[in-house]
Amino acid sequence: MTDPCLTPQDNQLLSVAQAKEKILDAIEALTEFETIPLAHCMGRFLAEDICSTINVPSWDNSAMDGYAICFHADGSLADKPYQVIGKVMAGDSSVLALTPGQAARIMTGAPVPKGTSSVVMQEHATLLGENLQVPTRIGLGDNIRRAGEDIEIGKTILRKGDLLTPPRIGLLASVGFSQVTVSRKINISLFSTGNEIKEPGEKLSEGQIYDTNRYVLKSFLSSLPVNIQDLGILKDDQAEIHAALQQASKNSDLIITSGGVSVGDADFVKQTLESLGSLSFWKIAMKPGKPLAFGHIGEALFLGLPGNPVSTTVTFLLFAKPSITKLSGGTEHQNLRLKLRTTSELRKSVGRQEFQRGIMEEGANGEWLVRTTGRQGSHVLSSMAVANCLIDLPADSEGTEINEWVDVIPLNQC
Ligand code: AMP
Ligand code: MG
């Protein structure tokens, strides 16, 4: 079955992949950077390659609590006891040296004494007075973490454009960086549009609805490296929209709006922007979220997302978030994808790529599975709120039967 909503002009629709490529191709990364303390760099994008100036670990050290031993000169390993001559704790500088047949008590992370052949785990050794009995199976170098085994001096450990995540920040700390140079935060202006849109907390009259989109968008943006200028709700009034967007373009790297980009009588964003900047209005072969506006107003990038809250959410994740990454100098623009079996029959029409809301959960046998949240209208935000993923169904698919494999984009890491 073909999508009944497709009109003849819909042959001109862009695919999701084409739209994303066009957007990313048109975005140049910022070239303004700042050096900030390591403690503040979570979620920022590196502006330089990082090379280690030290070995990690810096010296050979013990991987276990136990005993460092120097093998007997005659090659016997466990037949004769070893004489314990001292103790090394983590943080000690290693002055102790072992000669054949000697051992030292050693703690995890402590530098191994000179002459150490291997470290024997405490649980495998028996101490009688000064005499240490070790097991028969010991290999040379057992339980010793070698200098530079994790990171060698001079090795590039992170690259320009990498997103700084907790493990990467830990890596920077482990090689001694206390600050790091990252792209500056980008300035984003945010508007909702529509005469019917009211601020939550106000009283609704007939025909009015609460502004949902600004709250969805601000919440997504709050974990990204951006400064948000929340400019509220614009009426469907050409002069008001014109003035507001022109003003916002002067101090924004990116302007994001929602609503007003389809073909309704009150869709002034589209009309206004055509006179203000260089903009493309695209119909994208996707559901939810067919209309999207993209372009420039002055120096600022502009992204006009569709008004239905689910469409706003999905287009933010598929187009706005990667745009912010690219603008911030980030190089990882791919949404994480999984393949899971569906426990629901998923219906769709041929023609548009659909992002249906889904719930991933662990099945009885431990395999992760996905099911639909139910009704998929683009105004049904409650289904988005229970979803933990989007099920990505290709444009040419008619849906899937129970137990088939589907592509899934997890949501809770966004
Ligand atoms: P539009 O593209 O402006 O015609 O909007 C499409 C639908 O989304 C309409 O039903 C609008 O009322 C609704 N809508 C637009 N903006 C918002 C918003 N900020 N919050 C909630 N719903 C919205
Ligand atoms: Mg509207």
mmCIF file of C-alpha atoms and ligand atoms in Angstrom, residues 192-193 196-197 209-214 258-262 267 306-309, ligand 1:
data_model
loop_
_atom_site.group_PDB
_atom_site.id
_atom_site.type_symbol
_atom_site.label_atom_id
_atom_site.label_comp_id
_atom_site.label_asym_id
_atom_site.label_seq_id
_atom_site.Cartn_x
_atom_site.Cartn_y
_atom_site.Cartn_z
ATOM 1 C CA SER A 192 7.981 28.518 19.430
ATOM 2 C CA THR A 193 5.463 29.892 16.935
ATOM 3 C CA GLU A 196 -2.649 29.090 19.786
ATOM 4 C CA ILE A 197 0.494 28.429 21.855
ATOM 5 C CA ILE A 209 -2.579 24.637 23.733
ATOM 6 C CA TYR A 210 0.440 24.713 25.960
ATOM 7 C CA ASP A 211 3.889 25.195 24.517
ATOM 8 C CA THR A 212 5.444 21.775 24.599
ATOM 9 C CA ASN A 213 8.190 22.093 22.045
ATOM 10 C CA ARG A 214 10.307 24.762 23.727
ATOM 11 C CA SER A 258 9.121 24.952 15.833
ATOM 12 C CA GLY A 259 5.862 25.237 13.915
ATOM 13 C CA GLY A 260 4.859 27.409 10.998
ATOM 14 C CA VAL A 261 6.844 25.577 8.341
ATOM 15 C CA SER A 262 4.105 23.654 6.597
ATOM 16 C CA ASP A 267 2.670 29.336 8.349
ATOM 17 C CA PRO A 306 7.718 21.032 12.345
ATOM 18 C CA GLY A 307 5.174 21.938 15.036
ATOM 19 C CA ASN A 308 3.760 18.640 16.223
ATOM 20 C CA PRO A 309 5.661 17.756 19.394
HETATM 21 P P1 AMP B 1 2.147 24.120 12.570
HETATM 22 O O1 AMP B 1 3.253 23.494 11.795
HETATM 23 O O2 AMP B 1 2.525 25.449 13.115
HETATM 24 O O3 AMP B 1 0.892 24.131 11.778
HETATM 25 O O4 AMP B 1 1.909 23.179 13.817
HETATM 26 C C1 AMP B 1 1.480 21.827 13.657
HETATM 27 C C2 AMP B 1 0.765 21.365 14.909
HETATM 28 O O5 AMP B 1 1.664 21.408 16.004
HETATM 29 C C3 AMP B 1 -0.416 22.226 15.291
HETATM 30 O O6 AMP B 1 -1.434 21.389 15.789
HETATM 31 C C4 AMP B 1 0.143 23.101 16.388
HETATM 32 O O7 AMP B 1 -0.845 23.556 17.277
HETATM 33 C C5 AMP B 1 1.118 22.177 17.066
HETATM 34 N N1 AMP B 1 2.194 22.943 17.684
HETATM 35 C C6 AMP B 1 2.928 23.894 17.090
HETATM 36 N N2 AMP B 1 3.829 24.418 17.944
HETATM 37 C C7 AMP B 1 3.649 23.765 19.128
HETATM 38 C C8 AMP B 1 4.259 23.866 20.415
HETATM 39 N N3 AMP B 1 5.238 24.736 20.644
HETATM 40 N N4 AMP B 1 3.842 23.042 21.392
HETATM 41 C C9 AMP B 1 2.834 22.148 21.163
HETATM 42 N N5 AMP B 1 2.220 22.000 19.967
HETATM 43 C C10 AMP B 1 2.614 22.808 18.957
#
